[in-house]
Short mmCIF file of C-alpha atoms and ligand atoms in Angstrom, two decimals:
data_model
loop_
_atom_site.label_atom_id
_atom_site.label_comp_id
_atom_site.label_asym_id
_atom_site.label_seq_id
_atom_site.Cartn_x
_atom_site.Cartn_y
_atom_site.Cartn_z
CA MET R 1 -0.18 0.15 0.07
CA VAL R 2 1.35 3.39 -0.85
CA GLN R 3 0.06 7.05 -0.71
CA ARG R 4 -0.35 9.03 -3.52
CA LYS R 5 -1.52 12.61 -4.13
CA VAL R 6 -3.94 13.70 -7.08
CA ASN R 7 -4.86 17.28 -7.75
CA TYR R 8 -8.33 18.36 -8.92
CA ARG R 9 -9.20 21.73 -10.17
CA LEU R 10 -12.35 23.18 -8.87
CA TYR R 11 -15.10 24.92 -10.67
CA PRO R 12 -17.47 26.70 -7.92
CA THR R 13 -20.32 28.50 -8.68
CA ALA R 14 -20.43 32.25 -7.60
CA ALA R 15 -22.34 31.32 -4.47
CA GLN R 16 -19.90 28.55 -3.70
CA LEU R 17 -17.12 30.68 -4.56
CA SER R 18 -18.06 33.08 -1.72
CA ALA R 19 -18.50 30.23 0.49
CA LEU R 20 -14.86 28.98 -0.33
CA GLU R 21 -13.82 32.53 0.37
CA HIS R 22 -15.22 32.93 3.68
CA GLN R 23 -13.73 29.62 4.59
CA ARG R 24 -10.35 30.50 4.17
CA TRP R 25 -10.92 33.80 5.79
CA VAL R 26 -12.19 32.11 8.88
CA HIS R 27 -9.11 29.71 8.71
CA CYS R 28 -6.63 32.65 8.54
CA LEU R 29 -8.51 34.17 11.39
CA LEU R 30 -8.07 31.15 13.42
CA TRP R 31 -4.21 30.58 12.37
CA ASN R 32 -3.46 34.21 13.48
CA GLU R 33 -5.55 33.75 16.71
CA ALA R 34 -3.68 30.64 17.46
CA LEU R 35 -0.51 31.95 17.05
CA ALA R 36 -1.21 35.02 19.14
CA GLU R 37 -2.38 32.81 22.00
CA ARG R 38 0.99 30.65 21.79
CA ARG R 39 2.93 34.06 21.68
CA ARG R 40 0.97 35.15 24.75
CA ALA R 41 1.31 32.02 26.73
CA TRP R 42 5.10 32.11 26.34
CA GLY R 43 5.31 36.13 27.02
CA GLU R 44 3.34 36.00 30.06
CA ARG R 45 3.86 32.69 31.86
CA ARG R 46 6.75 31.25 30.03
CA GLU R 47 4.38 28.29 28.97
CA SER R 48 4.62 26.62 25.72
CA LEU R 49 1.46 25.79 24.26
CA GLY R 50 1.22 22.26 22.37
CA TYR R 51 -0.95 20.88 19.84
CA SER R 52 -3.48 19.23 22.08
CA ALA R 53 -3.69 22.18 24.59
CA GLN R 54 -4.72 24.33 21.53
CA CYS R 55 -7.20 21.72 20.41
CA LYS R 56 -8.84 22.18 23.95
CA ARG R 57 -9.13 25.76 23.59
CA LEU R 58 -10.38 25.50 20.17
CA THR R 59 -13.37 23.69 21.52
CA GLU R 60 -14.07 26.59 23.95
CA TRP R 61 -13.62 29.26 21.15
CA ARG R 62 -16.17 27.25 19.04
CA ARG R 63 -18.54 27.21 22.02
CA GLN R 64 -18.11 31.34 21.76
CA SER R 65 -17.86 31.96 18.32
CA LYS R 66 -20.31 31.58 15.70
CA LEU R 67 -17.97 32.01 12.71
CA LEU R 68 -15.59 29.01 13.98
CA ARG R 69 -18.70 27.00 14.49
CA SER R 70 -19.75 27.48 11.04
CA LEU R 71 -16.64 25.49 9.71
CA ASN R 72 -16.00 21.78 10.09
CA ALA R 73 -14.18 21.04 13.64
CA GLN R 74 -11.74 18.65 11.93
CA SER R 75 -10.64 20.96 9.46
CA GLU R 76 -9.85 23.55 12.13
CA GLN R 77 -7.65 21.14 13.96
CA VAL R 78 -5.66 20.57 10.64
CA THR R 79 -5.14 24.46 10.45
CA LEU R 80 -3.74 24.02 14.35
CA LYS R 81 -1.72 21.24 13.21
CA ARG R 82 -0.08 23.03 10.78
CA LEU R 83 0.52 25.96 13.04
CA ASP R 84 2.21 23.08 15.43
CA ARG R 85 4.38 21.93 12.68
CA ALA R 86 5.40 25.32 11.81
CA PHE R 87 6.51 25.79 15.46
CA GLN R 88 8.42 22.25 15.50
CA HIS R 89 10.22 23.32 12.42
CA PHE R 90 11.08 26.35 14.19
CA PHE R 91 12.49 24.74 17.24
CA ARG R 92 14.44 22.17 15.18
CA ARG R 93 16.20 25.08 13.18
CA VAL R 94 17.13 26.68 16.46
CA LYS R 95 18.49 23.23 18.23
CA ASN R 96 20.48 22.81 14.91
CA GLY R 97 21.93 26.29 15.09
CA GLU R 98 20.40 27.43 11.74
CA LYS R 99 18.73 30.75 11.16
CA PRO R 100 15.10 29.98 12.03
CA GLY R 101 12.13 32.04 10.87
CA PHE R 102 9.69 32.26 13.69
CA PRO R 103 6.11 31.36 12.40
CA ARG R 104 4.41 34.48 11.21
CA PHE R 105 0.99 36.08 11.42
CA LYS R 106 -0.48 35.70 7.77
CA SER R 107 -2.55 38.12 5.83
CA LEU R 108 -5.46 36.51 3.56
CA HIS R 109 -2.96 37.09 0.85
CA ARG R 110 -0.63 34.88 2.20
CA PHE R 111 -2.91 32.08 3.37
CA LYS R 112 -3.07 29.24 0.91
CA GLY R 113 -5.86 27.17 2.27
CA TRP R 114 -6.92 24.35 4.60
CA GLY R 115 -7.02 20.68 5.20
CA TYR R 116 -9.53 17.90 6.20
CA LYS R 117 -8.83 14.78 8.20
CA ALA R 118 -10.93 11.78 7.33
CA HIS R 119 -12.94 11.23 4.11
CA GLY R 120 -16.61 11.79 4.96
CA ASP R 121 -15.85 14.38 7.74
CA GLY R 122 -16.59 17.56 6.30
CA TRP R 123 -15.83 16.51 2.56
CA ARG R 124 -16.58 13.75 0.10
CA LEU R 125 -15.08 12.86 -3.27
CA LEU R 126 -17.82 12.12 -5.94
CA THR R 127 -15.90 11.07 -9.00
CA HIS R 128 -16.80 8.86 -12.12
CA GLU R 129 -14.90 5.83 -13.34
CA ARG R 130 -11.21 5.51 -12.29
CA MET R 131 -11.92 8.69 -10.27
CA ARG R 132 -11.88 10.84 -13.08
CA HIS R 133 -13.53 14.55 -12.68
CA GLY R 134 -16.75 14.74 -10.81
CA ALA R 135 -17.62 16.70 -7.63
CA LEU R 136 -16.22 17.34 -4.35
CA TYR R 137 -18.84 17.96 -1.60
CA LEU R 138 -17.65 20.25 1.09
CA ALA R 139 -19.55 21.09 4.20
CA GLY R 140 -20.82 24.65 4.04
CA VAL R 141 -19.99 25.04 0.17
CA GLY R 142 -21.72 22.12 -1.43
CA LYS R 143 -21.10 19.97 -4.32
CA VAL R 144 -18.38 21.83 -6.40
CA PRO R 145 -17.62 20.33 -9.81
CA ILE R 146 -13.87 19.31 -10.33
CA ARG R 147 -11.70 18.08 -12.90
CA GLY R 148 -8.67 15.85 -12.77
CA GLN R 149 -7.62 12.27 -12.67
CA PRO R 150 -5.14 10.03 -10.36
CA ARG R 151 -2.84 7.90 -12.33
CA THR R 152 -3.86 5.04 -9.85
CA PRO R 153 -7.12 5.07 -8.14
CA GLY R 154 -7.47 4.55 -4.55
CA THR R 155 -9.27 5.29 -1.12
CA PRO R 156 -9.28 8.88 -0.33
CA LYS R 157 -7.74 9.53 3.07
CA THR R 158 -7.13 13.26 3.36
CA CYS R 159 -7.79 16.38 1.55
CA GLU R 160 -6.43 20.03 1.19
CA VAL R 161 -8.14 22.86 -0.37
CA LEU R 162 -5.79 25.45 -1.89
CA TYR R 163 -6.08 28.78 -3.58
CA LYS R 164 -3.41 29.82 -6.03
CA ASN R 165 -3.41 32.70 -8.68
CA GLY R 166 -7.06 33.02 -8.58
CA ARG R 167 -7.58 29.33 -8.85
CA TRP R 168 -9.01 26.75 -6.40
CA TYR R 169 -7.66 23.07 -6.27
CA ALA R 170 -8.17 20.13 -3.97
CA SER R 171 -4.93 17.82 -3.25
CA VAL R 172 -6.42 14.39 -2.20
CA THR R 173 -4.33 11.94 -0.59
CA LEU R 174 -5.04 8.31 -1.72
CA ASP R 175 -4.25 5.01 -0.23
CA CYS R 176 -3.52 2.77 -3.21
CA GLU R 177 -2.18 -0.52 -4.61
CA PRO R 178 0.17 0.27 -7.22
CA GLU R 179 -0.05 -1.38 -10.58
CA ARG R 180 3.30 -1.79 -12.27
CA GLU R 181 5.91 -4.01 -13.52
CA GLY R 182 9.62 -3.35 -13.76
CA GLY R 183 11.35 -4.27 -17.09
CA PRO R 184 14.22 -6.71 -17.42
CA ARG R 185 17.20 -4.26 -18.39
CA MET R 186 19.87 -2.31 -16.84
CA GLY R 187 20.92 1.17 -17.71
CA GLY R 188 22.68 4.33 -16.62
CA LEU R 189 20.78 7.47 -16.78
CA ASP R 190 22.14 10.88 -17.02
CA TRP R 191 19.51 13.84 -16.54
CA GLY R 192 19.89 16.45 -18.86
CA VAL R 193 18.50 19.97 -19.78
CA GLU R 194 19.02 20.28 -23.38
CA THR R 195 17.34 16.65 -23.69
CA LEU R 196 15.45 15.30 -20.92
CA ALA R 197 17.80 12.27 -20.27
CA THR R 198 20.37 9.97 -21.86
CA ILE R 199 20.23 6.28 -21.03
CA ALA R 200 23.10 3.60 -21.69
CA SER R 201 22.37 -0.03 -21.48
CA PRO R 202 24.39 -2.93 -22.67
CA GLU R 203 22.39 -2.95 -25.80
CA GLY R 204 23.15 0.73 -26.75
CA THR R 205 22.46 4.24 -25.86
CA GLU R 206 19.14 6.14 -26.44
CA THR R 207 18.37 9.97 -25.53
CA ILE R 208 14.98 11.18 -24.62
CA PRO R 209 14.10 14.77 -25.90
CA ASN R 210 12.43 17.35 -24.31
CA PRO R 211 8.68 17.21 -25.61
CA ARG R 212 7.73 19.52 -28.04
CA PRO R 213 4.87 21.21 -26.29
CA LEU R 214 7.21 22.09 -23.72
CA GLN R 215 9.80 23.42 -26.00
CA ARG R 216 7.11 25.74 -27.13
CA THR R 217 5.99 27.00 -24.02
CA LEU R 218 9.49 27.63 -22.98
CA ALA R 219 9.84 29.54 -26.15
CA GLN R 220 6.70 31.67 -25.22
CA LEU R 221 7.90 32.19 -21.52
CA ARG R 222 11.33 33.29 -22.84
CA ARG R 223 9.48 36.03 -25.35
CA ALA R 224 7.17 37.22 -22.29
CA GLN R 225 10.29 37.50 -19.88
CA LYS R 226 11.58 39.92 -22.39
CA SER R 227 8.76 41.76 -22.74
CA VAL R 228 8.50 42.25 -18.97
CA SER R 229 12.16 43.38 -18.92
CA ARG R 230 11.67 45.82 -21.74
CA LYS R 231 8.49 47.10 -20.08
CA GLU R 232 10.32 47.42 -16.69
CA ALA R 233 13.23 49.27 -18.32
CA ALA R 234 10.94 51.85 -19.75
CA ALA R 235 9.05 52.32 -16.72
CA GLN R 236 12.47 52.76 -14.88
CA ARG R 237 13.66 55.21 -17.37
CA ALA R 238 10.15 57.23 -17.18
CA SER R 239 10.09 57.28 -13.28
CA GLY R 240 13.85 57.66 -12.56
CA LYS R 241 13.41 54.85 -9.99
CA GLN R 242 15.28 51.43 -9.96
CA ARG R 243 12.70 50.30 -7.92
CA GLY R 244 9.07 50.98 -6.62
CA PHE R 245 8.23 52.49 -10.36
CA PRO R 246 4.64 52.54 -11.19
CA VAL R 247 3.16 49.59 -12.73
CA SER R 248 1.02 50.16 -15.63
CA ASN R 249 -1.57 47.94 -16.93
CA ARG R 250 0.48 46.72 -19.71
CA LEU R 251 3.17 45.86 -17.30
CA ALA R 252 0.78 44.21 -14.80
CA ARG R 253 -0.81 42.04 -17.87
CA ALA R 254 2.91 41.02 -18.82
CA TYR R 255 3.64 39.76 -15.12
CA ARG R 256 0.40 37.92 -15.21
CA GLU R 257 1.44 36.18 -18.70
CA VAL R 258 4.81 35.19 -17.17
CA ARG R 259 3.17 33.91 -14.10
CA ARG R 260 0.75 31.98 -16.29
CA LEU R 261 3.35 30.24 -18.45
CA HIS R 262 5.64 29.40 -15.53
CA GLU R 263 2.66 27.31 -14.54
CA LYS R 264 2.02 26.10 -17.83
CA VAL R 265 5.71 24.92 -17.94
CA ALA R 266 5.61 23.28 -14.56
CA ARG R 267 2.64 21.30 -15.41
CA GLN R 268 3.75 20.14 -18.77
CA ARG R 269 7.04 19.32 -17.40
CA LYS R 270 5.38 17.26 -14.42
CA ASP R 271 3.08 15.43 -17.14
CA CYS R 272 6.21 14.54 -19.32
CA LEU R 273 8.03 13.40 -16.34
CA HIS R 274 5.48 11.14 -15.09
CA GLN R 275 5.11 9.40 -18.42
CA THR R 276 8.81 9.26 -18.86
CA THR R 277 9.61 7.62 -15.69
CA ALA R 278 6.82 5.24 -16.04
CA ALA R 279 8.12 4.19 -19.40
CA LEU R 280 11.57 3.80 -17.86
CA VAL R 281 10.49 1.61 -15.19
CA GLY R 282 8.62 -0.26 -17.56
CA ARG R 283 11.62 -1.02 -19.59
CA TYR R 284 14.50 -1.30 -16.91
CA GLY R 285 14.83 -3.52 -14.02
CA ALA R 286 17.64 -1.25 -12.60
CA LEU R 287 18.70 2.19 -13.46
CA ALA R 288 21.80 4.15 -11.99
CA VAL R 289 21.13 7.87 -11.72
CA GLU R 290 23.30 10.58 -10.17
CA ASP R 291 22.96 11.62 -6.74
CA LEU R 292 21.23 15.08 -7.19
CA ASN R 293 21.41 17.21 -4.54
CA ILE R 294 20.60 20.67 -5.48
CA LYS R 295 23.93 22.30 -4.18
CA ALA R 296 25.67 20.05 -6.65
CA MET R 297 23.37 20.86 -9.28
CA THR R 298 23.85 24.68 -9.04
CA ALA R 299 27.44 24.23 -8.66
CA HIS R 300 27.97 22.26 -11.71
CA GLY R 301 24.78 23.23 -13.62
CA GLY R 302 26.69 26.94 -13.83
CA LYS R 303 26.23 28.92 -16.74
CA ARG R 304 24.19 26.85 -18.82
CA LYS R 305 21.34 27.04 -16.67
CA ARG R 306 21.49 30.45 -15.13
CA GLY R 307 18.96 32.75 -16.58
CA LEU R 308 16.66 30.67 -18.28
CA ASN R 309 14.21 29.34 -15.70
CA ARG R 310 16.92 27.67 -13.63
CA HIS R 311 14.74 26.90 -10.70
CA ILE R 312 12.26 24.97 -12.83
CA LEU R 313 14.97 22.97 -14.40
CA ASP R 314 16.36 22.36 -11.04
CA ALA R 315 13.30 21.35 -9.30
CA ALA R 316 12.36 19.20 -12.20
CA GLY R 317 15.70 17.29 -11.84
CA GLY R 318 14.66 16.39 -8.08
CA ALA R 319 11.07 15.54 -9.20
CA PHE R 320 12.17 13.26 -11.90
CA HIS R 321 14.53 11.51 -9.39
CA GLN R 322 11.59 11.36 -6.81
CA MET R 323 9.32 9.98 -9.46
CA LEU R 324 11.57 7.61 -10.74
CA ARG R 325 12.36 6.04 -7.31
CA TYR R 326 8.76 5.60 -6.03
CA LYS R 327 7.59 4.26 -9.60
CA ALA R 328 10.79 1.96 -9.46
CA GLU R 329 9.64 0.92 -5.88
CA GLU R 330 6.25 0.06 -6.89
CA ALA R 331 7.51 -2.16 -9.56
CA GLY R 332 9.99 -3.85 -7.51
CA ALA R 333 12.77 -2.23 -9.73
CA TRP R 334 15.79 -0.18 -8.64
CA ALA R 335 16.60 3.29 -9.19
CA MET R 336 20.15 3.26 -7.53
CA GLU R 337 21.79 6.79 -6.79
CA ALA R 338 25.55 6.74 -7.44
CA PRO R 339 27.72 8.64 -5.40
CA THR R 340 28.21 11.72 -7.69
CA ARG R 341 31.25 13.34 -6.16
CA ASP R 342 33.52 10.16 -6.22
CA LEU R 343 32.37 8.87 -9.60
CA LYS R 344 32.29 12.23 -11.54
CA PRO R 345 30.18 10.93 -14.63
CA SER R 346 30.72 13.73 -16.76
CA GLN R 347 34.53 14.29 -15.94
CA THR R 348 35.43 10.58 -16.39
CA CYS R 349 36.21 8.35 -19.49
CA HIS R 350 33.70 5.62 -19.67
CA ALA R 351 36.39 3.31 -21.74
CA CYS R 352 39.39 4.07 -19.65
CA GLY R 353 38.49 5.85 -16.51
CA ARG R 354 40.83 8.71 -17.21
CA GLN R 355 39.49 11.73 -15.47
CA ALA R 356 39.70 15.10 -17.27
CA LYS R 357 37.92 18.51 -16.66
CA LYS R 358 35.54 19.50 -19.11
CA PRO R 359 33.94 22.79 -19.04
CA LEU R 360 30.17 22.80 -19.46
CA SER R 361 30.13 24.18 -22.98
CA GLN R 362 32.22 21.30 -23.92
CA ARG R 363 29.36 18.92 -25.27
CA HIS R 364 31.60 15.97 -26.84
CA HIS R 365 33.66 13.66 -25.05
CA ALA R 366 36.99 12.69 -26.69
CA CYS R 367 39.46 10.93 -24.82
CA PRO R 368 43.22 10.05 -25.75
CA CYS R 369 42.41 6.39 -25.34
CA GLY R 370 40.14 6.86 -28.83
CA ALA R 371 36.70 7.05 -26.84
CA SER R 372 34.32 9.64 -28.65
CA CYS R 373 30.84 10.01 -27.83
CA SER R 374 28.55 13.08 -26.66
CA ARG R 375 29.03 14.20 -23.28
CA ASP R 376 25.71 13.09 -21.97
CA ALA R 377 26.20 9.47 -23.35
CA ASN R 378 29.55 9.42 -21.94
CA ALA R 379 27.95 10.20 -18.38
CA ALA R 380 25.35 7.72 -18.92
CA LYS R 381 27.83 4.91 -19.66
CA VAL R 382 30.17 5.76 -16.47
CA LEU R 383 26.80 5.37 -14.54
CA LEU R 384 26.14 2.20 -16.15
CA SER R 385 29.56 0.45 -15.59
CA TRP R 386 29.10 1.49 -11.84
CA LEU R 387 25.84 -0.12 -11.75
CA GLU R 388 27.28 -3.32 -13.22
CA ARG R 389 30.02 -3.24 -10.53
CA GLN R 390 27.35 -2.82 -7.89
CA LEU R 391 25.37 -5.60 -9.49
CA ALA R 392 28.22 -7.85 -10.38
CA GLY R 393 26.69 -10.32 -12.86
CA ARG R 394 23.57 -10.95 -10.98
CA GLU R 395 20.06 -10.53 -11.90
CA PRO R 396 19.02 -6.89 -10.86
CA ALA R 397 16.11 -7.67 -8.43
CA GLU R 398 18.18 -10.56 -6.83
CA ALA R 399 21.13 -8.38 -6.58
CA TRP R 400 19.57 -5.82 -4.96
CA ARG R 401 18.12 -8.15 -2.18
CA ALA R 402 21.71 -9.26 -1.67
CA ILE R 403 22.90 -5.64 -1.04
CA SER R 404 20.00 -4.40 0.94
CA PRO R 405 17.73 -6.89 3.20
CA GLU R 406 14.94 -4.14 3.33
CA HIS R 407 13.11 -3.00 0.20
CA SER R 408 14.61 0.33 0.02
CA CYS R 409 15.43 1.88 -3.39
CA VAL R 410 18.48 4.13 -2.53
CA ASP R 411 22.02 3.00 -2.36
CA PRO R 412 22.41 1.67 1.09
CA ALA R 413 25.94 3.03 1.42
CA ARG R 414 24.58 6.68 0.85
CA PRO R 415 21.22 7.16 2.46
CA VAL R 416 19.50 9.89 0.75
CA LYS R 417 16.84 12.11 2.09
CA ARG R 418 13.54 11.58 0.57
CA GLU R 419 12.44 15.12 0.55
CA THR R 420 12.92 16.14 -2.88
CA PRO R 421 11.58 19.57 -3.60
CA PRO R 422 8.16 19.36 -5.52
CA ILE R 423 7.73 21.34 -8.92
CA ALA R 424 6.24 24.57 -8.23
CA GLY R 425 2.68 24.18 -7.96
CA THR R 426 2.30 20.43 -7.31
CA ALA R 427 2.07 18.51 -4.30
ZN1 ZN S 501 39.45 6.83 -22.44
#
């Protein structure tokens, strides 16, 4: 049994819209009130209030306040739980000697939404076959039409209602039985930017290009960003100010367009990542990928990615690996993370192991030993031979069991944090 999230877009009527807005406002008030209470308790009596203490207070508050009573009680506890988590996070960072941000009061503008605990308590999902489209019943709002579909249907567990850029979404967590089977081959995979990925296997090398619709949107985005900087520059010249210049309607429209395209790119990329990772797991029983931490990415991502939407690409790299990992896990296949720092896939020759620094602009690999191929193909081949050394001639699944007694899909020698940053706009 695994947990998956599915996002539905909500299409509320005008009346439902104001009911949604109302609930968001009340949850925001509750957040601020609960935060104020924690601060008071600490300031006046050095008492640190916990989640359960605040839940007790909530029961009293609900008795006194008609506003709070008008909302689902469980969902109000979820808001308290979120506040509690913000505090836990704060304390953990203090303990680790990091620079913590104290949980803050939120304006409605910054307040994203609220959640529910159990299916049937304040919310119910009413969808068609394979949980495609339908309606979401929310207490106090009614049946809101929704569109969306999970990749694997399952039992709805919890729900979050989100407001973003003028749109409403529901992110529903499902318990599901994955339906997947891993392929027989093994391969080394180099995650790219110009191409989506290059895979080397004993049978040969293949590249997966960035999908065309995505390329089109990226080009649109580039144009929209140029238009914004042109308009900004004109406004700066006209007002004589670097910052705080007046935003004309035209400029505001251009900002909106960039935001819209950013979201579209994120959506298309995520879609394409889902399809690609599913196809890869279907064909390969074991895949070696680079151990991608974002720091290393930015360090060796360097110039090539700077400027053009780097954060989208970086986040997608993390999301790609995360999807690959969990899909491999579902299929009983293996996505293993190679130790990038020791292995240096792009600086090492796949044929003779000679290491030489290549600038990022150098897209071809040519070695004194006679090896010659593209930079990405070379990196993929280095990863493949690392994988072959790990598996040492055994069947992938069997070999993995020999390496790791638990069903875990990361290299046991290098435990990897599972918290890969999601692509903007997804859960
Ligand atoms: Zn060589």
